[in-house]
GROMACS .gro file of N, CA and C in nm:
model
  300
    1MET      N    1   1.483   0.185  -0.261
    1MET     CA    2   1.361   0.108  -0.268
    1MET      C    3   1.260   0.153  -0.164
    2GLY      N    4   1.310   0.203  -0.052
    2GLY     CA    5   1.221   0.248   0.054
    2GLY      C    6   1.140   0.369   0.013
    3ILE      N    7   1.200   0.459  -0.067
    3ILE     CA    8   1.128   0.578  -0.111
    3ILE      C    9   1.017   0.540  -0.208
    4ILE      N   10   1.042   0.444  -0.294
    4ILE     CA   11   0.939   0.400  -0.388
    4ILE      C   12   0.822   0.339  -0.311
    5LEU      N   13   0.852   0.257  -0.211
    5LEU     CA   14   0.748   0.196  -0.129
    5LEU      C   15   0.670   0.303  -0.053
    6TRP      N   16   0.739   0.404  -0.003
    6TRP     CA   17   0.674   0.515   0.069
    6TRP      C   18   0.579   0.592  -0.023
    7ILE      N   19   0.622   0.618  -0.145
    7ILE     CA   20   0.536   0.690  -0.240
    7ILE      C   21   0.414   0.605  -0.277
    8ILE      N   22   0.435   0.477  -0.300
    8ILE     CA   23   0.323   0.388  -0.334
    8ILE      C   24   0.222   0.384  -0.220
    9PHE      N   25   0.270   0.368  -0.096
    9PHE     CA   26   0.180   0.365   0.019
    9PHE      C   27   0.107   0.498   0.035
   10SER      N   28   0.177   0.609   0.018
   10SER     CA   29   0.115   0.740   0.035
   10SER      C   30   0.005   0.763  -0.069
   11VAL      N   31   0.033   0.731  -0.193
   11VAL     CA   32  -0.068   0.748  -0.297
   11VAL      C   33  -0.186   0.655  -0.273
   12ALA      N   34  -0.158   0.531  -0.232
   12ALA     CA   35  -0.266   0.436  -0.206
   12ALA      C   36  -0.355   0.484  -0.090
   13ILE      N   37  -0.296   0.537   0.015
   13ILE     CA   38  -0.374   0.589   0.128
   13ILE      C   39  -0.457   0.708   0.083
   14PHE      N   40  -0.398   0.798   0.004
   14PHE     CA   41  -0.470   0.915  -0.044
   14PHE      C   42  -0.592   0.875  -0.127
   15VAL      N   43  -0.571   0.782  -0.221
   15VAL     CA   44  -0.680   0.738  -0.308
   15VAL      C   45  -0.786   0.663  -0.227
   16LEU      N   46  -0.744   0.574  -0.138
   16LEU     CA   47  -0.839   0.499  -0.057
   16LEU      C   48  -0.919   0.591   0.033
   17TYR      N   49  -0.856   0.692   0.090
   17TYR     CA   50  -0.925   0.787   0.176
   17TYR      C   51  -1.034   0.862   0.098
   18HIS      N   52  -1.001   0.900  -0.024
   18HIS     CA   53  -1.100   0.973  -0.105
   18HIS      C   54  -1.207   0.881  -0.162
   19LYS      N   55  -1.180   0.752  -0.173
   19LYS     CA   56  -1.283   0.658  -0.217
   19LYS      C   57  -1.382   0.628  -0.104
   20VAL      N   58  -1.332   0.622   0.019
   20VAL     CA   59  -1.415   0.586   0.134
   20VAL      C   60  -1.497   0.706   0.183
   21PHE      N   61  -1.434   0.823   0.188
   21PHE     CA   62  -1.499   0.941   0.244
   21PHE      C   63  -1.524   1.046   0.136
   22ASP      N   64  -1.635   1.118   0.150
   22ASP     CA   65  -1.660   1.235   0.065
   22ASP      C   66  -1.589   1.354   0.128
   23VAL      N   67  -1.487   1.404   0.060
   23VAL     CA   68  -1.405   1.510   0.115
   23VAL      C   69  -1.450   1.643   0.057
   24VAL      N   70  -1.477   1.739   0.147
   24VAL     CA   71  -1.514   1.875   0.108
   24VAL      C   72  -1.413   1.969   0.171
   25TYR      N   73  -1.346   2.047   0.089
   25TYR     CA   74  -1.247   2.142   0.139
   25TYR      C   75  -1.312   2.278   0.157
   26LEU      N   76  -1.310   2.330   0.280
   26LEU     CA   77  -1.357   2.466   0.303
   26LEU      C   78  -1.246   2.565   0.271
   27ASP      N   79  -1.123   2.524   0.298
   27ASP     CA   80  -1.006   2.602   0.261
   27ASP      C   81  -0.913   2.507   0.187
   28LEU      N   82  -0.907   2.519   0.055
   28LEU     CA   83  -0.838   2.421  -0.028
   28LEU      C   84  -0.691   2.409   0.007
   29SER      N   85  -0.621   2.519   0.020
   29SER     CA   86  -0.476   2.511   0.042
   29SER      C   87  -0.445   2.450   0.178
   30GLN      N   88  -0.513   2.493   0.282
   30GLN     CA   89  -0.486   2.440   0.415
   30GLN      C   90  -0.532   2.294   0.427
   31GLY      N   91  -0.649   2.263   0.375
   31GLY     CA   92  -0.700   2.127   0.383
   31GLY      C   93  -0.615   2.028   0.306
   32LEU      N   94  -0.576   2.066   0.185
   32LEU     CA   95  -0.495   1.977   0.102
   32LEU      C   96  -0.355   1.960   0.161
   33MET      N   97  -0.297   2.068   0.213
   33MET     CA   98  -0.163   2.059   0.272
   33MET      C   99  -0.166   1.969   0.396
   34ARG      N  100  -0.268   1.985   0.479
   34ARG     CA  101  -0.280   1.902   0.599
   34ARG      C  102  -0.296   1.756   0.560
   35GLU      N  103  -0.377   1.731   0.459
   35GLU     CA  104  -0.400   1.595   0.414
   35GLU      C  105  -0.273   1.532   0.356
   36ILE      N  106  -0.197   1.607   0.280
   36ILE     CA  107  -0.072   1.556   0.222
   36ILE      C  108   0.028   1.522   0.331
   37ILE      N  109   0.038   1.605   0.434
   37ILE     CA  110   0.131   1.579   0.544
   37ILE      C  111   0.090   1.453   0.620
   38ILE      N  112  -0.038   1.438   0.649
   38ILE     CA  113  -0.085   1.320   0.721
   38ILE      C  114  -0.066   1.194   0.638
   39VAL      N  115  -0.094   1.202   0.508
   39VAL     CA  116  -0.076   1.086   0.420
   39VAL      C  117   0.072   1.048   0.410
   40ALA      N  118   0.159   1.146   0.401
   40ALA     CA  119   0.303   1.118   0.394
   40ALA      C  120   0.351   1.053   0.524
   41PHE      N  121   0.301   1.099   0.637
   41PHE     CA  122   0.339   1.041   0.765
   41PHE      C  123   0.288   0.898   0.777
   42ALA      N  124   0.163   0.874   0.739
   42ALA     CA  125   0.107   0.739   0.744
   42ALA      C  126   0.180   0.646   0.646
   43GLY      N  127   0.216   0.697   0.529
   43GLY     CA  128   0.292   0.617   0.433
   43GLY      C  129   0.430   0.580   0.487
   44ALA      N  130   0.492   0.673   0.561
   44ALA     CA  131   0.623   0.644   0.621
   44ALA      C  132   0.611   0.537   0.728
   45ILE      N  133   0.504   0.542   0.807
   45ILE     CA  134   0.483   0.440   0.910
   45ILE      C  135   0.461   0.303   0.845
   46LEU      N  136   0.376   0.297   0.743
   46LEU     CA  137   0.353   0.170   0.674
   46LEU      C  138   0.480   0.117   0.607
   47THR      N  139   0.560   0.206   0.552
   47THR     CA  140   0.685   0.164   0.491
   47THR      C  141   0.779   0.105   0.596
   48GLY      N  142   0.789   0.172   0.710
   48GLY     CA  143   0.874   0.121   0.817
   48GLY      C  144   0.830  -0.015   0.868
   49VAL      N  145   0.699  -0.031   0.885
   49VAL     CA  146   0.647  -0.161   0.930
   49VAL      C  147   0.670  -0.268   0.825
   50THR      N  148   0.649  -0.234   0.699
   50THR     CA  149   0.667  -0.331   0.591
   50THR      C  150   0.813  -0.372   0.578
   51VAL      N  151   0.904  -0.277   0.589
   51VAL     CA  152   1.046  -0.309   0.575
   51VAL      C  153   1.095  -0.387   0.698
   52THR      N  154   1.046  -0.353   0.816
   52THR     CA  155   1.089  -0.421   0.937
   52THR      C  156   1.033  -0.564   0.943
   53PHE      N  157   0.906  -0.576   0.914
   53PHE     CA  158   0.840  -0.707   0.918
   53PHE      C  159   0.806  -0.753   0.777
   54TRP      N  160   0.906  -0.757   0.688
   54TRP     CA  161   0.883  -0.789   0.548
   54TRP      C  162   0.830  -0.931   0.532
   55TRP      N  163   0.872  -1.022   0.616
   55TRP     CA  164   0.827  -1.161   0.606
   55TRP      C  165   0.678  -1.173   0.638
   56LEU      N  166   0.629  -1.093   0.733
   56LEU     CA  167   0.487  -1.093   0.765
   56LEU      C  168   0.406  -1.032   0.651
   57SER      N  169   0.459  -0.928   0.591
   57SER     CA  170   0.392  -0.867   0.475
   57SER      C  171   0.381  -0.966   0.360
   58ASP      N  172   0.487  -1.044   0.338
   58ASP     CA  173   0.483  -1.145   0.232
   58ASP      C  174   0.378  -1.252   0.260
   59ILE      N  175   0.369  -1.295   0.384
   59ILE     CA  176   0.268  -1.396   0.419
   59ILE      C  177   0.128  -1.342   0.396
   60ILE      N  178   0.104  -1.216   0.436
   60ILE     CA  179  -0.028  -1.155   0.418
   60ILE      C  180  -0.062  -1.141   0.270
   61ILE      N  181   0.034  -1.100   0.188
   61ILE     CA  182   0.010  -1.084   0.044
   61ILE      C  183  -0.023  -1.218  -0.021
   62VAL      N  184   0.051  -1.322   0.014
   62VAL     CA  185   0.026  -1.453  -0.045
   62VAL      C  186  -0.109  -1.508   0.001
   63MET      N  187  -0.142  -1.492   0.129
   63MET     CA  188  -0.272  -1.539   0.179
   63MET      C  189  -0.387  -1.464   0.112
   64ALA      N  190  -0.372  -1.333   0.094
   64ALA     CA  191  -0.476  -1.255   0.027
   64ALA      C  192  -0.492  -1.300  -0.118
   65ALA      N  193  -0.382  -1.331  -0.185
   65ALA     CA  194  -0.390  -1.377  -0.323
   65ALA      C  195  -0.460  -1.512  -0.331
   66VAL      N  196  -0.430  -1.601  -0.237
   66VAL     CA  197  -0.496  -1.733  -0.237
   66VAL      C  198  -0.645  -1.717  -0.213
   67LEU      N  199  -0.683  -1.629  -0.120
   67LEU     CA  200  -0.825  -1.608  -0.092
   67LEU      C  201  -0.897  -1.539  -0.209
   68LEU      N  202  -0.830  -1.445  -0.275
   68LEU     CA  203  -0.893  -1.372  -0.384
   68LEU      C  204  -0.898  -1.451  -0.514
   69ARG      N  205  -0.819  -1.556  -0.525
   69ARG     CA  206  -0.822  -1.639  -0.647
   69ARG      C  207  -0.961  -1.698  -0.669
   70GLY      N  208  -1.030  -1.729  -0.561
   70GLY     CA  209  -1.164  -1.785  -0.574
   70GLY      C  210  -1.265  -1.686  -0.628
   71LYS      N  211  -1.238  -1.557  -0.613
   71LYS     CA  212  -1.329  -1.453  -0.662
   71LYS      C  213  -1.312  -1.426  -0.811
   72CYS      N  214  -1.199  -1.467  -0.868
   72CYS     CA  215  -1.173  -1.442  -1.011
   72CYS      C  216  -1.255  -1.538  -1.096
   73LYS      N  217  -1.315  -1.484  -1.201
   73LYS     CA  218  -1.402  -1.565  -1.285
   73LYS      C  219  -1.327  -1.638  -1.397
   74THR      N  220  -1.217  -1.580  -1.446
   74THR     CA  221  -1.145  -1.642  -1.557
   74THR      C  222  -1.008  -1.689  -1.512
   75ALA      N  223  -0.953  -1.782  -1.588
   75ALA     CA  224  -0.820  -1.834  -1.558
   75ALA      C  225  -0.714  -1.725  -1.576
   76GLY      N  226  -0.735  -1.637  -1.674
   76GLY     CA  227  -0.641  -1.528  -1.697
   76GLY      C  228  -0.633  -1.432  -1.580
   77ALA      N  229  -0.747  -1.403  -1.521
   77ALA     CA  230  -0.749  -1.314  -1.405
   77ALA      C  231  -0.681  -1.380  -1.286
   78ARG      N  232  -0.702  -1.510  -1.268
   78ARG     CA  233  -0.636  -1.582  -1.159
   78ARG      C  234  -0.485  -1.584  -1.179
   79ASN      N  235  -0.443  -1.604  -1.302
   79ASN     CA  236  -0.299  -1.604  -1.330
   79ASN      C  237  -0.237  -1.467  -1.306
   80MET      N  238  -0.305  -1.361  -1.350
   80MET     CA  239  -0.253  -1.225  -1.329
   80MET      C  240  -0.245  -1.192  -1.180
   81LEU      N  241  -0.345  -1.234  -1.103
   81LEU     CA  242  -0.344  -1.211  -0.959
   81LEU      C  243  -0.227  -1.285  -0.895
   82THR      N  244  -0.206  -1.408  -0.934
   82THR     CA  245  -0.096  -1.486  -0.878
   82THR      C  246   0.039  -1.426  -0.915
   83ILE      N  247   0.056  -1.389  -1.040
   83ILE     CA  248   0.182  -1.329  -1.083
   83ILE      C  249   0.207  -1.197  -1.012
   84GLY      N  250   0.103  -1.114  -1.001
   84GLY     CA  251   0.118  -0.986  -0.932
   84GLY      C  252   0.152  -1.003  -0.785
   85ALA      N  253   0.086  -1.098  -0.719
   85ALA     CA  254   0.113  -1.121  -0.577
   85ALA      C  255   0.254  -1.174  -0.554
   86VAL      N  256   0.298  -1.265  -0.639
   86VAL     CA  257   0.433  -1.319  -0.624
   86VAL      C  258   0.537  -1.211  -0.652
   87ALA      N  259   0.513  -1.129  -0.753
   87ALA     CA  260   0.607  -1.020  -0.784
   87ALA      C  261   0.613  -0.919  -0.670
   88LEU      N  262   0.498  -0.882  -0.615
   88LEU     CA  263   0.495  -0.787  -0.504
   88LEU      C  264   0.562  -0.846  -0.381
   89ALA      N  265   0.533  -0.972  -0.350
   89ALA     CA  266   0.596  -1.036  -0.234
   89ALA      C  267   0.747  -1.046  -0.253
   90GLY      N  268   0.791  -1.077  -0.374
   90GLY     CA  269   0.935  -1.083  -0.400
   90GLY      C  270   1.002  -0.948  -0.387
   91TRP      N  271   0.935  -0.844  -0.438
   91TRP     CA  272   0.992  -0.709  -0.429
   91TRP      C  273   1.001  -0.664  -0.284
   92ILE      N  274   0.898  -0.692  -0.205
   92ILE     CA  275   0.901  -0.653  -0.063
   92ILE      C  276   1.006  -0.735   0.012
   93ALA      N  277   1.022  -0.862  -0.023
   93ALA     CA  278   1.125  -0.944   0.043
   93ALA      C  279   1.264  -0.890   0.012
   94VAL      N  280   1.290  -0.856  -0.112
   94VAL     CA  281   1.421  -0.801  -0.148
   94VAL      C  282   1.442  -0.667  -0.079
   95SER      N  283   1.339  -0.583  -0.076
   95SER     CA  284   1.351  -0.454  -0.007
   95SER      C  285   1.376  -0.474   0.141
   96GLY      N  286   1.302  -0.567   0.201
   96GLY     CA  287   1.319  -0.591   0.344
   96GLY      C  288   1.456  -0.645   0.380
   97ILE      N  289   1.507  -0.735   0.296
   97ILE     CA  290   1.638  -0.794   0.323
   97ILE      C  291   1.749  -0.688   0.312
   98PHE      N  292   1.741  -0.603   0.208
   98PHE     CA  293   1.848  -0.506   0.187
   98PHE      C  294   1.834  -0.381   0.273
   99LEU      N  295   1.714  -0.346   0.315
   99LEU     CA  296   1.695  -0.223   0.394
   99LEU      C  297   1.694  -0.248   0.544
  100ALA      N  298   1.672  -0.372   0.586
  100ALA     CA  299   1.665  -0.400   0.730
  100ALA      C  300   1.802  -0.417   0.790
   0.00000   0.00000   0.00000
C-alpha cells in the first residue's frame, strides 16, 4: 500500500508543479530526469509523513471535505465529495495502521 501511495503522491506533485509553473526544458533528458528524481524523493517524504501521522492526515482530509462541501453547487457533488473523502481517509487509516 505504501508504494501505491508513493506513486499517487509523486504523480500529484508532478502535475501540480506543471500546473503552477511554466516549465521550459533547455536539455530535455537532463531536466526531465532531475525533475523525476526530485518528485520521487518528495513523494517518498510525503508518503512517510502520511503513514507515520495517518491520524493527522485523516483529520485534515475530513476537515477539507467539510469546508469544500459549501463550495459544491449540487447535492450530487456534495455526496461525491463526502464519499471520496471518507474513502480516502479510510484507505489512509488502514495503510497507516498496517504499515506503521
